[in-house]
PDB file of C-alpha atoms and ligand atoms in Angstrom:
ATOM      1  CA  MET A 992     109.588  77.411  89.513  1.00  0.00           C
ATOM      2  CA  SER A 993     106.046  78.938  89.262  1.00  0.00           C
ATOM      3  CA  GLU A 994     107.068  83.205  89.166  1.00  0.00           C
ATOM      4  CA  HIS A 995     106.103  83.195  85.480  1.00  0.00           C
ATOM      5  CA  SER A 996     102.832  82.118  84.487  1.00  0.00           C
ATOM      6  CA  SER A 997     103.281  80.468  80.582  1.00  0.00           C
ATOM      7  CA  GLU A 998     103.866  76.712  80.441  1.00  0.00           C
ATOM      8  CA  LEU A 999     105.173  77.969  77.257  1.00  0.00           C
ATOM      9  CA  PRO A1000     109.592  77.202  77.753  1.00  0.00           C
ATOM     10  CA  VAL A1001     112.050  79.321  76.094  1.00  0.00           C
ATOM     11  CA  LEU A1002     114.534  78.451  73.299  1.00  0.00           C
ATOM     12  CA  LEU A1003     117.771  78.545  73.738  1.00  0.00           C
ATOM     13  CA  VAL A1004     119.395  78.264  70.524  1.00  0.00           C
ATOM     14  CA  GLU A1005     123.072  77.942  70.855  1.00  0.00           C
ATOM     15  CA  ASP A1006     125.561  75.873  69.807  1.00  0.00           C
ATOM     16  CA  ASP A1007     128.520  76.784  72.506  1.00  0.00           C
ATOM     17  CA  ASP A1008     128.046  74.655  75.332  1.00  0.00           C
ATOM     18  CA  GLY A1009     130.338  76.891  77.210  1.00  0.00           C
ATOM     19  CA  ILE A1010     127.911  79.842  76.908  1.00  0.00           C
ATOM     20  CA  ALA A1011     124.790  77.484  76.735  1.00  0.00           C
ATOM     21  CA  THR A1012     125.070  75.693  80.017  1.00  0.00           C
ATOM     22  CA  PRO A1013     125.447  78.628  82.164  1.00  0.00           C
ATOM     23  CA  LEU A1014     122.625  79.896  80.416  1.00  0.00           C
ATOM     24  CA  SER A1015     119.714  76.823  80.647  1.00  0.00           C
ATOM     25  CA  ALA A1016     121.241  77.608  83.913  1.00  0.00           C
ATOM     26  CA  ALA A1017     119.919  80.812  84.968  1.00  0.00           C
ATOM     27  CA  LEU A1018     116.784  80.767  82.763  1.00  0.00           C
ATOM     28  CA  ARG A1019     115.651  77.957  85.232  1.00  0.00           C
ATOM     29  CA  GLY A1020     117.139  79.651  88.100  1.00  0.00           C
ATOM     30  CA  ASP A1021     114.704  82.071  86.872  1.00  0.00           C
ATOM     31  CA  GLY A1022     112.028  80.564  86.528  1.00  0.00           C
ATOM     32  CA  TYR A1023     111.820  79.958  82.641  1.00  0.00           C
ATOM     33  CA  PRO A1024     111.168  75.703  81.301  1.00  0.00           C
ATOM     34  CA  VAL A1025     114.054  75.691  78.792  1.00  0.00           C
ATOM     35  CA  VAL A1026     114.371  73.674  76.056  1.00  0.00           C
ATOM     36  CA  ARG A1027     118.011  74.040  74.932  1.00  0.00           C
ATOM     37  CA  VAL A1028     119.385  73.396  70.578  1.00  0.00           C
ATOM     38  CA  ALA A1029     122.433  73.764  69.133  1.00  0.00           C
ATOM     39  CA  THR A1030     121.539  74.273  65.347  1.00  0.00           C
ATOM     40  CA  GLY A1031     119.089  76.397  63.333  1.00  0.00           C
ATOM     41  CA  GLY A1032     117.103  73.435  62.316  1.00  0.00           C
ATOM     42  CA  ALA A1033     116.295  72.290  65.918  1.00  0.00           C
ATOM     43  CA  ALA A1034     116.043  75.593  66.575  1.00  0.00           C
ATOM     44  CA  LEU A1035     112.852  75.859  63.828  1.00  0.00           C
ATOM     45  CA  ALA A1036     111.512  72.690  64.996  1.00  0.00           C
ATOM     46  CA  ALA A1037     111.143  73.265  68.704  1.00  0.00           C
ATOM     47  CA  ALA A1038     109.474  76.144  67.720  1.00  0.00           C
ATOM     48  CA  GLU A1039     107.076  74.234  65.884  1.00  0.00           C
ATOM     49  CA  GLN A1040     105.560  73.465  69.323  1.00  0.00           C
ATOM     50  CA  GLY A1041     105.210  76.857  70.917  1.00  0.00           C
ATOM     51  CA  VAL A1042     107.326  78.868  72.362  1.00  0.00           C
ATOM     52  CA  ALA A1043     107.469  81.835  75.526  1.00  0.00           C
ATOM     53  CA  ALA A1044     110.376  83.179  73.295  1.00  0.00           C
ATOM     54  CA  VAL A1045     114.014  82.796  71.697  1.00  0.00           C
ATOM     55  CA  VAL A1046     117.243  83.184  72.872  1.00  0.00           C
ATOM     56  CA  LEU A1047     119.104  83.251  68.913  1.00  0.00           C
ATOM     57  CA  ASP A1048     123.238  82.923  69.118  1.00  0.00           C
ATOM     58  CA  LEU A1049     124.100  84.254  65.665  1.00  0.00           C
ATOM     59  CA  GLY A1050     126.909  82.292  65.154  1.00  0.00           C
ATOM     60  CA  LEU A1051     125.544  78.394  64.506  1.00  0.00           C
ATOM     61  CA  PRO A1052     126.219  75.776  62.558  1.00  0.00           C
ATOM     62  CA  ASP A1053     124.206  75.089  59.925  1.00  0.00           C
ATOM     63  CA  VAL A1054     122.045  78.257  58.864  1.00  0.00           C
ATOM     64  CA  ASP A1055     122.939  81.511  60.149  1.00  0.00           C
ATOM     65  CA  GLY A1056     120.579  82.937  63.007  1.00  0.00           C
ATOM     66  CA  VAL A1057     120.029  85.512  61.415  1.00  0.00           C
ATOM     67  CA  GLU A1058     118.351  83.250  58.633  1.00  0.00           C
ATOM     68  CA  VAL A1059     116.740  81.595  61.322  1.00  0.00           C
ATOM     69  CA  CYS A1060     115.029  84.963  62.920  1.00  0.00           C
ATOM     70  CA  ARG A1061     113.742  85.818  59.770  1.00  0.00           C
ATOM     71  CA  ARG A1062     111.749  81.345  59.369  1.00  0.00           C
ATOM     72  CA  LEU A1063     111.235  82.165  63.046  1.00  0.00           C
ATOM     73  CA  ARG A1064     109.232  85.482  62.313  1.00  0.00           C
ATOM     74  CA  VAL A1065     106.971  82.906  59.650  1.00  0.00           C
ATOM     75  CA  VAL A1066     106.134  80.059  62.098  1.00  0.00           C
ATOM     76  CA  SER A1067     105.682  82.111  65.166  1.00  0.00           C
ATOM     77  CA  PRO A1068     105.312  85.780  64.251  1.00  0.00           C
ATOM     78  CA  GLY A1069     104.338  86.938  68.463  1.00  0.00           C
ATOM     79  CA  THR A1070     107.015  85.453  69.529  1.00  0.00           C
ATOM     80  CA  PRO A1071     109.765  87.437  71.114  1.00  0.00           C
ATOM     81  CA  VAL A1072     113.328  87.463  69.598  1.00  0.00           C
ATOM     82  CA  LEU A1073     116.342  88.353  71.839  1.00  0.00           C
ATOM     83  CA  MET A1074     119.470  87.657  69.590  1.00  0.00           C
ATOM     84  CA  LEU A1075     122.910  87.321  71.071  1.00  0.00           C
ATOM     85  CA  THR A1076     125.427  88.028  69.128  1.00  0.00           C
ATOM     86  CA  ALA A1077     129.683  88.910  69.153  1.00  0.00           C
ATOM     87  CA  ARG A1078     129.474  90.348  66.004  1.00  0.00           C
ATOM     88  CA  THR A1079     129.689  94.322  67.845  1.00  0.00           C
ATOM     89  CA  SER A1080     129.103  96.528  64.122  1.00  0.00           C
ATOM     90  CA  GLU A1081     126.712  98.454  63.253  1.00  0.00           C
ATOM     91  CA  ALA A1082     125.353  96.495  60.478  1.00  0.00           C
ATOM     92  CA  ASP A1083     125.225  93.321  61.628  1.00  0.00           C
ATOM     93  CA  VAL A1084     123.128  94.085  64.571  1.00  0.00           C
ATOM     94  CA  VAL A1085     120.681  96.049  61.971  1.00  0.00           C
ATOM     95  CA  VAL A1086     120.383  93.290  60.011  1.00  0.00           C
ATOM     96  CA  GLY A1087     119.752  91.163  62.996  1.00  0.00           C
ATOM     97  CA  LEU A1088     117.050  93.709  63.829  1.00  0.00           C
ATOM     98  CA  ASP A1089     115.699  94.426  60.036  1.00  0.00           C
ATOM     99  CA  ALA A1090     115.427  90.409  60.205  1.00  0.00           C
ATOM    100  CA  GLY A1091     113.044  90.932  63.450  1.00  0.00           C
ATOM    101  CA  ALA A1092     115.158  89.790  66.386  1.00  0.00           C
ATOM    102  CA  ASP A1093     113.526  92.129  68.984  1.00  0.00           C
ATOM    103  CA  ASP A1094     117.141  92.794  71.246  1.00  0.00           C
ATOM    104  CA  TYR A1095     119.079  91.759  71.033  1.00  0.00           C
ATOM    105  CA  VAL A1096     122.498  91.131  73.657  1.00  0.00           C
ATOM    106  CA  THR A1097     126.276  91.350  72.889  1.00  0.00           C
ATOM    107  CA  LYS A1098     128.709  88.901  73.559  1.00  0.00           C
ATOM    108  CA  PRO A1099     130.603  88.944  76.336  1.00  0.00           C
ATOM    109  CA  PHE A1100     127.144  89.483  78.017  1.00  0.00           C
ATOM    110  CA  ARG A1101     126.049  89.416  81.788  1.00  0.00           C
ATOM    111  CA  LEU A1102     123.824  86.978  82.706  1.00  0.00           C
ATOM    112  CA  ALA A1103     121.607  89.648  84.849  1.00  0.00           C
ATOM    113  CA  GLU A1104     121.551  92.358  82.004  1.00  0.00           C
ATOM    114  CA  LEU A1105     120.222  89.261  79.330  1.00  0.00           C
ATOM    115  CA  LEU A1106     117.631  88.069  82.316  1.00  0.00           C
ATOM    116  CA  ALA A1107     116.280  91.950  82.310  1.00  0.00           C
ATOM    117  CA  ARG A1108     115.908  92.349  78.732  1.00  0.00           C
ATOM    118  CA  LEU A1109     114.132  88.709  78.068  1.00  0.00           C
ATOM    119  CA  ARG A1110     111.489  90.075  81.475  1.00  0.00           C
ATOM    120  CA  ALA A1111     110.756  93.021  79.231  1.00  0.00           C
ATOM    121  CA  LEU A1112     111.008  90.134  76.300  1.00  0.00           C
ATOM    122  CA  LEU A1113     107.997  88.582  78.258  1.00  0.00           C
ATOM    123  CA  ARG A1114     105.933  91.550  80.068  1.00  0.00           C
ATOM    124  CA  ARG A1115     105.934  93.422  76.045  1.00  0.00           C
ATOM    125  CA  ALA A1116     104.548  89.918  74.435  1.00  0.00           C
ATOM    126  CA  ALA A1117     102.490  89.036  77.354  1.00  0.00           C
ATOM    127  CA  GLY A1118     100.753  92.460  76.603  1.00  0.00           C
ATOM    128  CA  PRO A1119      97.437  92.861  74.384  1.00  0.00           C
ATOM    129  CA  GLU A1120      97.366  88.884  73.943  1.00  0.00           C
ATOM    130  CA  GLN A1121      96.589  87.941  78.079  1.00  0.00           C
ATOM    131  CA  ALA A1122      92.836  88.827  77.064  1.00  0.00           C
ATOM    132  CA  SER A1123      92.453  86.080  73.985  1.00  0.00           C
ATOM    133  CA  GLY A1124      93.315  84.028  76.862  1.00  0.00           C
ATOM    134  CA  GLY A1125      97.141  83.571  76.424  1.00  0.00           C
ATOM    135  CA  ARG A1126      96.104  82.490  72.824  1.00  0.00           C
ATOM    136  CA  ARG A1127      98.997  84.139  70.378  1.00  0.00           C
ATOM    137  CA  THR A1128      96.058  85.820  67.802  1.00  0.00           C
ATOM    138  CA  LEU A1129      97.063  89.032  65.473  1.00  0.00           C
ATOM    139  CA  THR A1130      93.393  90.987  64.486  1.00  0.00           C
ATOM    140  CA  ALA A1131      92.590  93.644  61.780  1.00  0.00           C
ATOM    141  CA  GLN A1132      89.104  94.691  60.475  1.00  0.00           C
ATOM    142  CA  ASP A1133      87.446  91.399  60.741  1.00  0.00           C
ATOM    143  CA  VAL A1134      89.734  89.137  60.467  1.00  0.00           C
ATOM    144  CA  ARG A1135      91.422  86.928  62.974  1.00  0.00           C
ATOM    145  CA  VAL A1136      93.880  84.785  62.993  1.00  0.00           C
ATOM    146  CA  ASP A1137      94.940  81.892  65.955  1.00  0.00           C
ATOM    147  CA  LEU A1138      98.837  81.381  65.123  1.00  0.00           C
ATOM    148  CA  ASP A1139      98.811  78.417  67.784  1.00  0.00           C
ATOM    149  CA  ALA A1140      95.870  77.478  66.179  1.00  0.00           C
ATOM    150  CA  ARG A1141      97.165  77.967  62.623  1.00  0.00           C
ATOM    151  CA  ARG A1142      93.513  79.018  61.413  1.00  0.00           C
ATOM    152  CA  ALA A1143      92.117  82.478  60.089  1.00  0.00           C
ATOM    153  CA  TRP A1144      88.426  83.735  60.680  1.00  0.00           C
ATOM    154  CA  VAL A1145      86.167  86.851  58.511  1.00  0.00           C
ATOM    155  CA  GLY A1146      83.947  87.737  61.350  1.00  0.00           C
ATOM    156  CA  ASP A1147      82.842  84.259  62.340  1.00  0.00           C
ATOM    157  CA  THR A1148      83.625  82.946  59.192  1.00  0.00           C
ATOM    158  CA  GLN A1149      86.237  80.482  59.431  1.00  0.00           C
ATOM    159  CA  LEU A1150      88.836  80.473  56.428  1.00  0.00           C
ATOM    160  CA  GLU A1151      89.676  76.903  55.048  1.00  0.00           C
ATOM    161  CA  LEU A1152      93.248  78.039  53.993  1.00  0.00           C
ATOM    162  CA  ALA A1153      96.401  76.138  52.692  1.00  0.00           C
ATOM    163  CA  PRO A1154      99.632  76.281  54.490  1.00  0.00           C
ATOM    164  CA  LYS A1155     101.023  78.521  52.105  1.00  0.00           C
ATOM    165  CA  GLU A1156      97.689  81.128  52.581  1.00  0.00           C
ATOM    166  CA  PHE A1157      97.516  81.206  55.864  1.00  0.00           C
ATOM    167  CA  ASP A1158     101.602  81.651  56.454  1.00  0.00           C
ATOM    168  CA  LEU A1159     100.923  84.499  53.765  1.00  0.00           C
ATOM    169  CA  LEU A1160      98.006  85.754  55.730  1.00  0.00           C
ATOM    170  CA  ALA A1161      99.457  86.428  58.841  1.00  0.00           C
ATOM    171  CA  LEU A1162     102.521  87.859  57.833  1.00  0.00           C
ATOM    172  CA  LEU A1163     100.446  90.726  56.118  1.00  0.00           C
ATOM    173  CA  ILE A1164      98.055  91.100  59.626  1.00  0.00           C
ATOM    174  CA  ASP A1165     101.506  91.126  61.573  1.00  0.00           C
ATOM    175  CA  LYS A1166     101.854  93.810  59.098  1.00  0.00           C
ATOM    176  CA  ALA A1167      98.811  95.476  58.542  1.00  0.00           C
ATOM    177  CA  GLY A1168      99.261  98.939  57.625  1.00  0.00           C
ATOM    178  CA  SER A1169     102.507  98.530  56.229  1.00  0.00           C
ATOM    179  CA  VAL A1170     103.855  97.488  52.281  1.00  0.00           C
ATOM    180  CA  VAL A1171     104.813  93.831  52.640  1.00  0.00           C
ATOM    181  CA  THR A1172     107.607  93.704  49.701  1.00  0.00           C
ATOM    182  CA  ARG A1173     107.606  90.699  47.512  1.00  0.00           C
ATOM    183  CA  GLU A1174     110.592  90.036  47.969  1.00  0.00           C
ATOM    184  CA  ARG A1175     110.663  89.240  51.715  1.00  0.00           C
ATOM    185  CA  LEU A1176     107.065  87.962  51.206  1.00  0.00           C
ATOM    186  CA  MET A1177     108.575  84.866  48.870  1.00  0.00           C
ATOM    187  CA  GLU A1178     111.660  84.719  51.041  1.00  0.00           C
ATOM    188  CA  ASP A1179     110.092  84.119  54.396  1.00  0.00           C
ATOM    189  CA  VAL A1180     106.837  81.973  53.240  1.00  0.00           C
ATOM    190  CA  TRP A1181     108.321  80.315  50.785  1.00  0.00           C
ATOM    191  CA  ASP A1182     111.852  80.551  52.134  1.00  0.00           C
ATOM    192  CA  THR A1183     113.408  80.999  48.804  1.00  0.00           C
ATOM    193  CA  ASN A1184     115.581  83.658  47.250  1.00  0.00           C
ATOM    194  CA  TRP A1185     113.401  84.664  44.009  1.00  0.00           C
ATOM    195  CA  PHE A1186     115.077  86.023  40.865  1.00  0.00           C
ATOM    196  CA  GLY A1187     112.812  84.924  38.424  1.00  0.00           C
ATOM    197  CA  SER A1188     108.320  85.314  37.994  1.00  0.00           C
ATOM    198  CA  THR A1189     106.517  85.067  41.342  1.00  0.00           C
ATOM    199  CA  LYS A1190     103.542  83.907  38.998  1.00  0.00           C
ATOM    200  CA  THR A1191     103.513  81.650  42.335  1.00  0.00           C
ATOM    201  CA  LEU A1192     103.292  84.693  44.836  1.00  0.00           C
ATOM    202  CA  ASP A1193     100.257  86.833  42.513  1.00  0.00           C
ATOM    203  CA  MET A1194      98.839  82.755  42.937  1.00  0.00           C
ATOM    204  CA  HIS A1195      98.427  82.490  45.827  1.00  0.00           C
ATOM    205  CA  VAL A1196      97.210  86.202  46.884  1.00  0.00           C
ATOM    206  CA  SER A1197      94.624  85.821  44.054  1.00  0.00           C
ATOM    207  CA  TRP A1198      93.552  82.873  46.244  1.00  0.00           C
ATOM    208  CA  LEU A1199      93.326  84.491  49.702  1.00  0.00           C
ATOM    209  CA  ARG A1200      91.084  87.790  48.088  1.00  0.00           C
ATOM    210  CA  ARG A1201      88.436  84.887  46.564  1.00  0.00           C
ATOM    211  CA  LYS A1202      88.685  83.187  50.253  1.00  0.00           C
ATOM    212  CA  LEU A1203      88.278  86.638  52.138  1.00  0.00           C
ATOM    213  CA  GLY A1204      85.580  88.087  50.113  1.00  0.00           C
ATOM    214  CA  ASP A1205      87.497  91.057  48.910  1.00  0.00           C
ATOM    215  CA  ASP A1206      88.293  92.526  45.691  1.00  0.00           C
ATOM    216  CA  ALA A1207      91.207  93.096  43.894  1.00  0.00           C
ATOM    217  CA  SER A1208      89.887  96.334  42.000  1.00  0.00           C
ATOM    218  CA  ARG A1209      88.429  97.783  44.773  1.00  0.00           C
ATOM    219  CA  PRO A1210      89.971  96.081  47.957  1.00  0.00           C
ATOM    220  CA  ARG A1211      88.536  96.312  51.124  1.00  0.00           C
ATOM    221  CA  TYR A1212      91.494  94.200  52.947  1.00  0.00           C
ATOM    222  CA  LEU A1213      94.589  93.696  50.656  1.00  0.00           C
ATOM    223  CA  THR A1214      95.734  96.724  48.299  1.00  0.00           C
ATOM    224  CA  THR A1215      98.730  95.775  46.190  1.00  0.00           C
ATOM    225  CA  VAL A1216     101.288  98.631  46.009  1.00  0.00           C
ATOM    226  CA  ARG A1217     102.234  98.444  42.361  1.00  0.00           C
ATOM    227  CA  GLY A1218     105.663  97.195  41.733  1.00  0.00           C
ATOM    228  CA  VAL A1219     106.717  96.126  45.228  1.00  0.00           C
ATOM    229  CA  GLY A1220     104.383  94.591  47.296  1.00  0.00           C
ATOM    230  CA  PHE A1221     101.052  94.507  49.323  1.00  0.00           C
ATOM    231  CA  ARG A1222      99.571  95.673  52.220  1.00  0.00           C
ATOM    232  CA  PHE A1223      96.857  94.392  54.552  1.00  0.00           C
ATOM    233  CA  GLU A1224      94.786  97.718  55.255  1.00  0.00           C
ATOM    234  CA  PRO A1225      94.377  97.843  59.581  1.00  0.00           C
ATOM    235  CA  ASP A1226      91.220  99.941  58.775  1.00  0.00           C
ATOM    236  CA  GLY A1227      88.405  98.823  56.373  1.00  0.00           C
ATOM    237  CA  ALA A1228      88.687 101.735  53.661  1.00  0.00           C
TER     238      ALA A1228
HETATM  239 CA1   CA B1224     128.000  79.969  68.096  1.00  0.00          CA
END
């Protein structure tokens, strides 16, 4: 069972035993350690312990799979997510991919197809990270984020970040070069749909900027895109 070098398990999130039982067996047969949970809440708790990949059912009893996927993207941005969906409409697939899923398989699926998709996702995810000893790190300019240790550095200097500041930085660096909307940041970092003022977000951005040594009027790292959101610059300006 040592075909896969990673010790981290594949997280299977599926409330239907009729699907989860044979699928767990197939994954173990393919050499993956498996953690199986039946709810979105348990999935997020398990993901915080570190997982190699997530196979995520869209229809869960507590939290919708799409919402679980969004939150997973915050808890562990680098982890591949393969969505299981009974919904075949294009809109649902788009929503799933938009929430951060890397690929999807429509029920009923063939086990062989699911395993092939999962292998492809794990290969892709392993690519750049093997060089850093298997740790999941994100880098833009001279800023580096270690998602497993929840530590961040500018050059060689470690940043003292509050949890929300870390989540904010990780999400922005994960999307470096693209604008992340204020709504997305509020949803992902504060776990809420925000209809009112986003003063909290602006305060955290300003604290984060100060810790990065960035200047809002002449930003080197974090650019404000007025009325839309923020962009972490991939290259020095
Ligand atoms: Ca289900």
